[in-house]
């Protein structure tokens, strides 16, 4: 049985808990993670969408930053979506309020799509998927630069919206809001690796 933790400090936590429960089935359980000491007990983690400024502050206050770094260096998988993609980066363009965790060698632009295009859906051609993936974007960030260890999985126009670096998978959109579970399966295959 796998134990998957959803970082539950702010954001769309319950949607992620439900989606991960459906994806895991009888292979594991999903718990909400709120304080230090809970991260090391998980086999995999989700960092949800929400406000990256708020989640960043809460992670710092809660003494969870070191545990997250340690979790990744132990090879455990993380699924980071939207604000999560911002948090796992190593650099954030023009914004000092969010302290990036440096779990991926990426630079992130939090407002790449601008306010006019705050929310939209797009069919993505995803590396390794045989058919397009319908993605829901909500005030989505993008990866504007990346190191060689990072594999690009999908783009919108020419903007990078899905990528992985080893055991960290990040998505600018919201896989918890649709029924297509292929990114959850990708995350779960890392659990079994
Ligand atoms: N742009 C938001 C942020 O940087 C993320 C939006 C979201 O998670 N839906 O916090």
mmCIF file of C-alpha atoms and ligand atoms in Angstrom:
data_model
loop_
_atom_site.group_PDB
_atom_site.id
_atom_site.type_symbol
_atom_site.label_atom_id
_atom_site.label_comp_id
_atom_site.label_asym_id
_atom_site.label_seq_id
_atom_site.Cartn_x
_atom_site.Cartn_y
_atom_site.Cartn_z
ATOM 1 C CA UNK A 1 0.000 0.000 0.000
ATOM 2 C CA UNK A 2 1.342 3.399 -0.990
ATOM 3 C CA UNK A 3 0.738 6.476 1.121
ATOM 4 C CA UNK A 4 0.371 9.629 -0.966
ATOM 5 C CA UNK A 5 0.358 13.007 0.761
ATOM 6 C CA UNK A 6 -1.306 16.112 -0.636
ATOM 7 C CA UNK A 7 0.266 19.299 0.754
ATOM 8 C CA UNK A 8 -2.805 20.852 2.356
ATOM 9 C CA UNK A 9 -1.751 24.376 3.338
ATOM 10 C CA UNK A 10 -3.834 26.230 0.727
ATOM 11 C CA UNK A 11 -5.299 25.669 -2.747
ATOM 12 C CA UNK A 12 -7.367 22.968 -4.418
ATOM 13 C CA UNK A 13 -6.535 20.236 -1.952
ATOM 14 C CA UNK A 14 -9.784 18.248 -1.875
ATOM 15 C CA UNK A 15 -9.893 17.982 -5.693
ATOM 16 C CA UNK A 16 -6.387 16.507 -5.632
ATOM 17 C CA UNK A 17 -7.235 14.110 -2.817
ATOM 18 C CA UNK A 18 -10.289 12.833 -4.743
ATOM 19 C CA UNK A 19 -8.455 12.525 -8.069
ATOM 20 C CA UNK A 20 -5.495 10.720 -6.507
ATOM 21 C CA UNK A 21 -7.819 8.356 -4.614
ATOM 22 C CA UNK A 22 -9.538 7.425 -7.866
ATOM 23 C CA UNK A 23 -6.203 6.965 -9.646
ATOM 24 C CA UNK A 24 -4.711 4.812 -6.888
ATOM 25 C CA UNK A 25 -7.728 2.595 -6.327
ATOM 26 C CA UNK A 26 -6.789 -0.166 -3.887
ATOM 27 C CA UNK A 27 -3.057 0.449 -4.365
ATOM 28 C CA UNK A 28 -2.832 3.027 -1.625
ATOM 29 C CA UNK A 29 -4.227 5.754 0.585
ATOM 30 C CA UNK A 30 -4.221 9.550 0.302
ATOM 31 C CA UNK A 31 -3.609 11.826 3.288
ATOM 32 C CA UNK A 32 -3.530 15.605 3.772
ATOM 33 C CA UNK A 33 -0.125 16.878 4.854
ATOM 34 C CA UNK A 34 -0.108 19.981 7.056
ATOM 35 C CA UNK A 35 2.932 19.870 9.292
ATOM 36 C CA UNK A 36 6.550 18.873 9.636
ATOM 37 C CA UNK A 37 7.092 15.177 10.230
ATOM 38 C CA UNK A 38 4.308 14.063 7.884
ATOM 39 C CA UNK A 39 6.268 14.361 4.616
ATOM 40 C CA UNK A 40 8.910 11.695 5.397
ATOM 41 C CA UNK A 41 6.134 9.160 6.062
ATOM 42 C CA UNK A 42 4.760 9.438 2.526
ATOM 43 C CA UNK A 43 5.766 7.449 -0.558
ATOM 44 C CA UNK A 44 4.712 10.219 -2.953
ATOM 45 C CA UNK A 45 3.535 13.840 -2.688
ATOM 46 C CA UNK A 46 1.274 16.272 -4.520
ATOM 47 C CA UNK A 47 1.834 20.030 -4.390
ATOM 48 C CA UNK A 48 -1.504 21.517 -5.511
ATOM 49 C CA UNK A 49 -2.479 24.662 -7.364
ATOM 50 C CA UNK A 50 -3.454 27.723 -5.387
ATOM 51 C CA UNK A 51 -1.455 30.805 -4.425
ATOM 52 C CA UNK A 52 2.240 30.054 -4.584
ATOM 53 C CA UNK A 53 2.991 33.065 -2.337
ATOM 54 C CA UNK A 54 0.773 31.668 0.433
ATOM 55 C CA UNK A 55 1.943 28.065 0.094
ATOM 56 C CA UNK A 56 5.583 29.221 0.059
ATOM 57 C CA UNK A 57 5.156 31.190 3.296
ATOM 58 C CA UNK A 58 3.323 28.322 5.002
ATOM 59 C CA UNK A 59 5.972 25.776 3.990
ATOM 60 C CA UNK A 60 8.671 28.012 5.462
ATOM 61 C CA UNK A 61 6.737 28.680 8.665
ATOM 62 C CA UNK A 62 5.915 25.016 9.087
ATOM 63 C CA UNK A 63 9.535 23.934 8.741
ATOM 64 C CA UNK A 64 8.698 21.713 5.758
ATOM 65 C CA UNK A 65 11.156 23.042 3.171
ATOM 66 C CA UNK A 66 14.062 20.830 4.244
ATOM 67 C CA UNK A 67 11.788 17.797 4.371
ATOM 68 C CA UNK A 68 10.645 18.409 0.790
ATOM 69 C CA UNK A 69 14.237 18.687 -0.445
ATOM 70 C CA UNK A 70 15.155 15.532 1.410
ATOM 71 C CA UNK A 71 12.110 13.725 0.007
ATOM 72 C CA UNK A 72 13.207 14.441 -3.573
ATOM 73 C CA UNK A 73 16.818 13.506 -2.930
ATOM 74 C CA UNK A 74 15.605 10.136 -1.609
ATOM 75 C CA UNK A 75 14.077 9.537 -5.077
ATOM 76 C CA UNK A 76 10.439 9.808 -3.978
ATOM 77 C CA UNK A 77 8.002 11.152 -6.594
ATOM 78 C CA UNK A 78 6.328 14.569 -6.524
ATOM 79 C CA UNK A 79 3.454 15.768 -8.698
ATOM 80 C CA UNK A 80 3.473 19.578 -8.706
ATOM 81 C CA UNK A 81 0.633 21.410 -10.433
ATOM 82 C CA UNK A 82 0.209 25.092 -11.276
ATOM 83 C CA UNK A 83 1.322 26.953 -8.114
ATOM 84 C CA UNK A 84 3.216 23.716 -7.358
ATOM 85 C CA UNK A 85 5.156 24.131 -10.618
ATOM 86 C CA UNK A 86 6.129 27.620 -9.433
ATOM 87 C CA UNK A 87 7.263 26.300 -6.036
ATOM 88 C CA UNK A 88 9.450 23.421 -7.298
ATOM 89 C CA UNK A 89 11.399 25.709 -9.671
ATOM 90 C CA UNK A 90 14.853 27.110 -9.016
ATOM 91 C CA UNK A 91 14.166 30.677 -10.234
ATOM 92 C CA UNK A 92 11.016 32.795 -10.481
ATOM 93 C CA UNK A 93 11.043 35.692 -12.928
ATOM 94 C CA UNK A 94 10.542 39.100 -11.356
ATOM 95 C CA UNK A 95 9.031 37.927 -8.075
ATOM 96 C CA UNK A 96 10.717 37.805 -4.722
ATOM 97 C CA UNK A 97 7.670 36.927 -2.614
ATOM 98 C CA UNK A 98 7.838 33.248 -3.512
ATOM 99 C CA UNK A 99 10.913 31.376 -2.399
ATOM 100 C CA UNK A 100 11.518 28.621 -4.967
ATOM 101 C CA UNK A 101 12.338 25.210 -3.511
ATOM 102 C CA UNK A 102 14.909 24.438 -6.208
ATOM 103 C CA UNK A 103 13.650 20.884 -6.761
ATOM 104 C CA UNK A 104 13.857 21.341 -10.553
ATOM 105 C CA UNK A 105 16.325 23.230 -12.718
ATOM 106 C CA UNK A 106 13.661 25.538 -14.147
ATOM 107 C CA UNK A 107 12.860 29.241 -14.384
ATOM 108 C CA UNK A 108 9.174 30.102 -14.131
ATOM 109 C CA UNK A 109 7.109 33.013 -15.407
ATOM 110 C CA UNK A 110 4.008 33.262 -13.206
ATOM 111 C CA UNK A 111 1.999 35.436 -15.571
ATOM 112 C CA UNK A 112 3.002 34.165 -18.981
ATOM 113 C CA UNK A 113 -0.523 34.031 -20.383
ATOM 114 C CA UNK A 114 -1.532 37.469 -19.070
ATOM 115 C CA UNK A 115 -4.782 38.410 -17.374
ATOM 116 C CA UNK A 116 -6.894 38.311 -20.562
ATOM 117 C CA UNK A 117 -6.193 34.640 -20.939
ATOM 118 C CA UNK A 118 -6.637 33.800 -17.278
ATOM 119 C CA UNK A 119 -8.451 30.509 -17.821
ATOM 120 C CA UNK A 120 -8.635 28.318 -20.891
ATOM 121 C CA UNK A 121 -8.553 24.736 -22.090
ATOM 122 C CA UNK A 122 -6.211 23.288 -24.696
ATOM 123 C CA UNK A 123 -5.536 19.958 -26.359
ATOM 124 C CA UNK A 124 -1.918 19.092 -25.708
ATOM 125 C CA UNK A 125 0.383 16.789 -27.610
ATOM 126 C CA UNK A 126 2.187 15.136 -24.707
ATOM 127 C CA UNK A 127 5.452 13.224 -25.038
ATOM 128 C CA UNK A 128 4.589 9.535 -24.627
ATOM 129 C CA UNK A 129 0.778 9.929 -24.955
ATOM 130 C CA UNK A 130 -0.839 8.488 -28.064
ATOM 131 C CA UNK A 131 -3.811 10.840 -28.131
ATOM 132 C CA UNK A 132 -4.161 14.536 -27.195
ATOM 133 C CA UNK A 133 -4.646 15.480 -23.545
ATOM 134 C CA UNK A 134 -7.338 18.077 -22.750
ATOM 135 C CA UNK A 135 -5.827 20.411 -20.156
ATOM 136 C CA UNK A 136 -7.508 23.034 -17.960
ATOM 137 C CA UNK A 137 -5.402 26.148 -17.303
ATOM 138 C CA UNK A 138 -6.219 28.629 -14.518
ATOM 139 C CA UNK A 139 -3.922 31.651 -14.245
ATOM 140 C CA UNK A 140 -1.212 29.288 -15.373
ATOM 141 C CA UNK A 141 2.525 29.815 -15.037
ATOM 142 C CA UNK A 142 4.971 28.518 -17.665
ATOM 143 C CA UNK A 143 8.546 27.297 -17.646
ATOM 144 C CA UNK A 144 10.553 29.998 -19.431
ATOM 145 C CA UNK A 145 13.980 28.410 -19.131
ATOM 146 C CA UNK A 146 15.348 25.034 -18.122
ATOM 147 C CA UNK A 147 18.511 23.059 -17.540
ATOM 148 C CA UNK A 148 19.584 19.965 -19.425
ATOM 149 C CA UNK A 149 18.296 17.563 -16.769
ATOM 150 C CA UNK A 150 14.724 18.685 -17.446
ATOM 151 C CA UNK A 151 12.615 16.829 -20.009
ATOM 152 C CA UNK A 152 9.868 18.846 -21.716
ATOM 153 C CA UNK A 153 6.582 16.912 -21.940
ATOM 154 C CA UNK A 154 4.181 19.452 -23.475
ATOM 155 C CA UNK A 155 3.864 23.002 -24.785
ATOM 156 C CA UNK A 156 1.066 25.458 -25.549
ATOM 157 C CA UNK A 157 2.029 27.577 -28.543
ATOM 158 C CA UNK A 158 5.754 27.521 -27.781
ATOM 159 C CA UNK A 159 5.411 27.774 -24.010
ATOM 160 C CA UNK A 160 6.460 24.828 -21.835
ATOM 161 C CA UNK A 161 3.567 23.656 -19.648
ATOM 162 C CA UNK A 162 4.611 20.135 -18.584
ATOM 163 C CA UNK A 163 8.039 18.793 -17.690
ATOM 164 C CA UNK A 164 9.842 16.301 -15.516
ATOM 165 C CA UNK A 165 13.214 16.053 -13.893
ATOM 166 C CA UNK A 166 13.795 12.586 -12.508
ATOM 167 C CA UNK A 167 11.154 11.964 -9.861
ATOM 168 C CA UNK A 168 9.608 15.470 -10.025
ATOM 169 C CA UNK A 169 6.749 15.946 -12.507
ATOM 170 C CA UNK A 170 5.331 19.446 -12.935
ATOM 171 C CA UNK A 171 2.242 20.612 -14.816
ATOM 172 C CA UNK A 172 1.069 24.205 -15.385
ATOM 173 C CA UNK A 173 -2.525 22.952 -15.670
ATOM 174 C CA UNK A 174 -4.939 21.010 -13.428
ATOM 175 C CA UNK A 175 -5.087 17.213 -13.933
ATOM 176 C CA UNK A 176 -7.271 16.931 -10.798
ATOM 177 C CA UNK A 177 -10.139 18.771 -12.551
ATOM 178 C CA UNK A 178 -10.570 16.363 -15.468
ATOM 179 C CA UNK A 179 -11.144 12.618 -15.718
ATOM 180 C CA UNK A 180 -8.074 11.801 -17.818
ATOM 181 C CA UNK A 181 -5.707 10.083 -15.375
ATOM 182 C CA UNK A 182 -2.639 9.679 -17.615
ATOM 183 C CA UNK A 183 -0.498 12.107 -15.618
ATOM 184 C CA UNK A 184 -1.511 10.374 -12.396
ATOM 185 C CA UNK A 185 -0.433 7.103 -13.979
ATOM 186 C CA UNK A 186 2.904 8.671 -14.937
ATOM 187 C CA UNK A 187 3.341 9.751 -11.300
ATOM 188 C CA UNK A 188 2.344 6.286 -10.070
ATOM 189 C CA UNK A 189 4.846 4.572 -12.349
ATOM 190 C CA UNK A 190 7.559 6.503 -10.453
ATOM 191 C CA UNK A 191 6.214 5.070 -7.189
ATOM 192 C CA UNK A 192 6.780 1.605 -8.515
ATOM 193 C CA UNK A 193 10.210 2.408 -10.016
HETATM 194 N N1 LIG B 1 -0.449 31.874 -10.728
HETATM 195 C C1 LIG B 1 -0.699 31.256 -9.440
HETATM 196 C C2 LIG B 1 0.503 31.369 -8.527
HETATM 197 O O1 LIG B 1 1.594 31.600 -8.988
HETATM 198 C C3 LIG B 1 -1.014 29.800 -9.632
HETATM 199 C C4 LIG B 1 -2.417 29.629 -10.111
HETATM 200 C C5 LIG B 1 -2.981 28.262 -9.843
HETATM 201 O O2 LIG B 1 -2.388 27.467 -9.105
HETATM 202 N N2 LIG B 1 -4.119 27.969 -10.400
HETATM 203 O O3 LIG B 1 0.345 31.222 -7.344
#
